[in-house]
Short mmCIF file of C-alpha atoms in Angstrom, two decimals:
data_model
loop_
_atom_site.label_atom_id
_atom_site.label_comp_id
_atom_site.label_asym_id
_atom_site.label_seq_id
_atom_site.Cartn_x
_atom_site.Cartn_y
_atom_site.Cartn_z
CA MET A 1 47.20 -14.51 -26.67
CA VAL A 2 49.26 -11.33 -26.41
CA ASP A 3 52.73 -11.64 -27.88
CA MET A 4 55.49 -9.92 -25.90
CA GLN A 5 58.28 -11.95 -27.49
CA HIS A 6 58.01 -10.41 -30.95
CA SER A 7 56.32 -7.12 -30.18
CA ALA A 8 56.80 -4.03 -27.98
CA PHE A 9 53.67 -3.55 -25.93
CA THR A 10 54.01 -1.62 -22.70
CA TYR A 11 52.80 -3.04 -19.41
CA ALA A 12 50.14 -0.32 -19.30
CA GLN A 13 48.82 -1.55 -22.64
CA LEU A 14 48.87 -5.13 -21.34
CA SER A 15 46.67 -4.20 -18.41
CA THR A 16 44.08 -2.67 -20.75
CA MET A 17 44.20 -5.72 -23.04
CA PHE A 18 43.60 -8.11 -20.13
CA MET A 19 40.52 -6.14 -19.09
CA ALA A 20 39.14 -6.23 -22.61
CA ILE A 21 39.86 -9.95 -22.96
CA LYS A 22 38.16 -10.69 -19.62
CA LEU A 23 35.09 -8.64 -20.64
CA GLY A 24 34.94 -10.71 -23.84
CA GLY A 25 34.75 -13.91 -21.80
CA ALA A 26 38.12 -15.30 -22.82
CA LYS A 27 41.30 -16.29 -20.99
CA SER A 28 44.33 -14.04 -21.42
CA PHE A 29 47.69 -15.57 -22.24
CA VAL A 30 50.97 -13.74 -22.79
CA ARG A 31 53.96 -15.09 -24.69
CA VAL A 32 56.89 -13.79 -22.63
CA SER A 33 60.52 -13.45 -23.66
CA GLY A 34 61.81 -16.61 -22.04
CA ALA A 35 61.87 -18.90 -19.01
CA TYR A 36 64.39 -16.78 -17.07
CA ASP A 37 62.77 -13.41 -17.48
CA ARG A 38 61.44 -13.29 -13.92
CA ALA A 39 60.39 -9.64 -14.09
CA MET A 40 58.26 -10.05 -17.24
CA ILE A 41 56.64 -13.30 -16.10
CA GLN A 42 55.69 -11.96 -12.70
CA GLN A 43 54.56 -8.62 -14.06
CA CYS A 44 52.21 -10.31 -16.54
CA TYR A 45 50.62 -12.36 -13.79
CA ASP A 46 50.41 -9.36 -11.46
CA LEU A 47 48.62 -7.37 -14.18
CA GLY A 48 45.98 -10.09 -14.40
CA ALA A 49 47.07 -12.58 -17.08
CA ASP A 50 45.46 -16.01 -16.73
CA GLY A 51 48.51 -17.71 -18.15
CA ILE A 52 51.81 -17.31 -19.89
CA LEU A 53 53.43 -19.08 -22.82
CA VAL A 54 57.19 -19.57 -22.42
CA PRO A 55 59.05 -19.92 -25.72
CA TYR A 56 62.26 -21.73 -26.50
CA VAL A 57 62.42 -24.21 -23.62
CA ASN A 58 65.08 -26.84 -24.16
CA ASN A 59 65.01 -28.99 -21.05
CA ALA A 60 63.36 -29.57 -17.68
CA ALA A 61 65.47 -26.92 -15.97
CA ASP A 62 63.94 -24.26 -18.21
CA VAL A 63 60.43 -25.38 -17.33
CA ILE A 64 61.21 -25.60 -13.63
CA ALA A 65 62.43 -22.01 -13.68
CA ALA A 66 59.20 -20.81 -15.30
CA VAL A 67 57.04 -22.83 -12.89
CA SER A 68 58.93 -21.42 -9.90
CA VAL A 69 58.21 -17.78 -10.71
CA SER A 70 54.61 -18.61 -11.74
CA LYS A 71 53.64 -20.13 -8.36
CA TYR A 72 53.54 -18.72 -4.86
CA PRO A 73 55.38 -20.72 -2.16
CA ASP A 74 53.09 -23.43 -0.77
CA PRO A 75 54.06 -25.43 2.33
CA ASP A 76 51.54 -28.14 1.40
CA GLU A 77 52.99 -28.66 -2.08
CA THR A 78 56.16 -30.73 -2.06
CA ARG A 79 56.53 -31.09 -5.86
CA LEU A 80 56.56 -27.40 -6.81
CA LYS A 81 59.18 -24.90 -5.69
CA GLY A 82 57.20 -21.72 -5.99
CA SER A 83 59.05 -18.42 -5.61
CA ARG A 84 56.56 -15.87 -6.92
CA SER A 85 56.48 -12.83 -4.65
CA MET A 86 53.43 -10.91 -3.44
CA TYR A 87 53.04 -7.21 -4.10
CA ILE A 88 50.85 -5.40 -1.53
CA ASN A 89 49.03 -2.98 -3.82
CA ILE A 90 46.00 -2.65 -6.01
CA ARG A 91 47.05 -4.61 -9.09
CA GLY A 92 45.41 -6.47 -11.93
CA THR A 93 45.49 -9.72 -9.96
CA ALA A 94 43.72 -8.08 -7.02
CA MET A 95 40.98 -6.62 -9.19
CA LYS A 96 40.69 -9.95 -11.00
CA TYR A 97 39.73 -11.62 -7.73
CA GLY A 98 37.51 -8.74 -6.65
CA THR A 99 39.42 -7.95 -3.45
CA GLY A 100 40.77 -4.46 -4.19
CA MET A 101 44.02 -5.53 -2.56
CA ALA A 102 46.65 -8.20 -3.15
CA PRO A 103 45.04 -11.59 -2.34
CA ILE A 104 47.45 -12.64 0.38
CA GLY A 105 45.14 -15.31 1.81
CA ARG A 106 44.39 -16.88 -1.56
CA THR A 107 47.78 -17.82 -2.87
CA GLN A 108 47.04 -21.57 -2.95
CA GLU A 109 43.83 -20.93 -4.88
CA ILE A 110 45.62 -18.66 -7.31
CA ASN A 111 48.33 -21.30 -7.83
CA LYS A 112 45.68 -23.75 -8.98
CA GLU A 113 44.23 -21.24 -11.42
CA THR A 114 47.50 -19.98 -12.84
CA LEU A 115 48.20 -21.53 -16.24
CA LEU A 116 51.64 -22.23 -17.64
CA ALA A 117 52.37 -23.24 -21.25
CA VAL A 118 55.69 -23.87 -22.91
CA GLN A 119 56.66 -24.00 -26.57
CA ILE A 120 58.21 -27.11 -28.03
CA GLU A 121 60.12 -25.52 -30.89
CA THR A 122 63.76 -26.70 -30.79
CA ALA A 123 65.60 -29.90 -31.61
CA ASP A 124 66.83 -30.01 -27.98
CA ALA A 125 63.25 -29.80 -26.70
CA ALA A 126 62.32 -32.66 -28.99
CA LYS A 127 65.15 -34.74 -27.53
CA ASN A 128 64.18 -33.86 -23.95
CA LEU A 129 60.41 -34.18 -24.28
CA ASP A 130 60.04 -36.81 -21.55
CA GLU A 131 61.73 -34.69 -18.87
CA ILE A 132 60.03 -31.48 -20.01
CA LEU A 133 56.52 -32.91 -19.93
CA ALA A 134 57.06 -34.52 -16.53
CA VAL A 135 57.67 -31.23 -14.73
CA PRO A 136 54.96 -30.60 -12.14
CA GLY A 137 53.05 -27.38 -12.75
CA LEU A 138 53.17 -27.56 -16.57
CA ASP A 139 49.70 -27.27 -18.11
CA ILE A 140 50.18 -26.98 -21.88
CA ALA A 141 52.92 -28.02 -24.33
CA PHE A 142 52.46 -25.93 -27.47
CA VAL A 143 54.28 -26.91 -30.65
CA GLY A 144 55.96 -24.06 -32.54
CA PRO A 145 55.92 -25.73 -35.98
CA GLY A 146 58.09 -23.40 -38.01
CA ASP A 147 60.85 -22.92 -35.45
CA LEU A 148 60.85 -26.64 -34.68
CA ALA A 149 61.24 -27.48 -38.35
CA ILE A 150 64.11 -24.99 -38.71
CA SER A 151 65.86 -26.12 -35.53
CA MET A 152 65.69 -29.74 -36.69
CA GLY A 153 67.26 -28.68 -40.03
CA LYS A 154 64.21 -29.86 -41.94
CA MET A 155 62.79 -26.64 -43.39
CA GLN A 156 66.12 -25.67 -44.91
CA LYS A 157 66.28 -28.96 -46.85
CA LEU A 158 62.65 -29.92 -47.41
CA GLY A 159 60.65 -26.71 -47.31
CA MET A 160 56.96 -27.31 -46.79
CA ALA A 161 57.55 -31.01 -47.39
CA THR A 162 58.84 -30.98 -43.81
CA PHE A 163 55.26 -31.45 -42.66
CA GLN A 164 55.22 -34.84 -44.32
CA ASP A 165 58.64 -35.86 -42.99
CA GLU A 166 58.55 -39.02 -40.82
CA GLU A 167 61.03 -37.72 -38.24
CA TYR A 168 59.14 -34.44 -37.86
CA LEU A 169 55.80 -36.22 -37.56
CA GLY A 170 57.39 -38.51 -35.00
CA VAL A 171 58.11 -35.54 -32.77
CA LEU A 172 54.50 -34.37 -33.03
CA GLY A 173 53.38 -37.87 -32.06
CA LYS A 174 55.73 -37.91 -29.06
CA VAL A 175 54.29 -34.57 -27.90
CA VAL A 176 50.75 -35.98 -28.02
CA GLU A 177 51.64 -39.25 -26.24
CA GLY A 178 53.86 -37.57 -23.68
CA CYS A 179 51.14 -35.06 -22.85
CA LYS A 180 48.62 -37.85 -22.37
CA ALA A 181 50.96 -39.64 -20.03
CA ASN A 182 51.56 -36.54 -17.90
CA ASN A 183 48.09 -34.94 -17.95
CA VAL A 184 49.34 -32.01 -20.03
CA VAL A 185 47.32 -30.42 -22.87
CA PRO A 186 49.06 -30.66 -26.26
CA GLY A 187 48.72 -27.39 -28.19
CA PHE A 188 48.91 -26.93 -31.95
CA ASN A 189 48.41 -23.77 -34.04
CA LEU A 190 46.38 -23.42 -37.16
CA LEU A 191 49.25 -24.30 -39.48
CA LEU A 192 49.46 -27.86 -38.14
CA VAL A 193 45.71 -28.19 -37.53
CA ASN A 194 44.98 -27.32 -41.14
CA PHE A 195 47.62 -29.77 -42.29
CA TYR A 196 46.36 -32.69 -40.23
CA GLU A 197 42.62 -33.26 -40.23
CA SER A 198 42.91 -35.59 -37.24
CA LEU A 199 43.93 -32.67 -34.98
CA LYS A 200 40.97 -30.43 -35.72
CA ASP A 201 38.49 -31.87 -33.25
CA VAL A 202 40.87 -33.34 -30.73
CA TYR A 203 43.49 -30.91 -29.47
CA LEU A 204 43.41 -27.37 -28.21
CA PHE A 205 45.39 -24.56 -29.85
CA PHE A 206 45.67 -20.76 -29.81
CA LYS A 207 43.53 -19.20 -32.49
CA ASP A 208 44.20 -15.46 -32.08
CA LEU A 209 47.58 -13.82 -31.59
CA ILE A 210 47.79 -10.13 -30.71
CA ARG A 211 51.00 -8.39 -31.82
#
């Protein structure tokens, strides 16, 4: 995953990274600045990213906004309100599909392959988990353990003991159960996976972060 939230890569550098990641046989994800940064989200997809990770979502409206710009309009899809625009030029997306031009006739196919992940890392997100996870078009709910602990006020009081706190663990459990109910993949990073043996062989998580 390439981090654009906490780093300063240029879009030209992103394009090169995506090509290298593809040649290595992996999927390319980009952590963008937020759900309402339409330009960054669309640019990342246009350059060839397989998916994006949207930080700091607090409610369903945030997720809906990210889904909208991630998906092309589809008259056969009544649940999603796609608003992604097509750029008629040779771009990363075009080369990714081997067409040499923008894949106008393949928007529905691209919609199915476009991945969208959000970060559960705020106390508000924890309160609104049910509505967040029920948004059509969401593929992965990734827990940001440190920011979640800080937003809940746990880290300031308990330090690393937060990861044994019943309320904090309850949120993690709700993420897992809510994801199962909505066919969403629950994501955990190495900090939580190392802390809880039960997660090691069960749930997917991002291993490498490029900053």
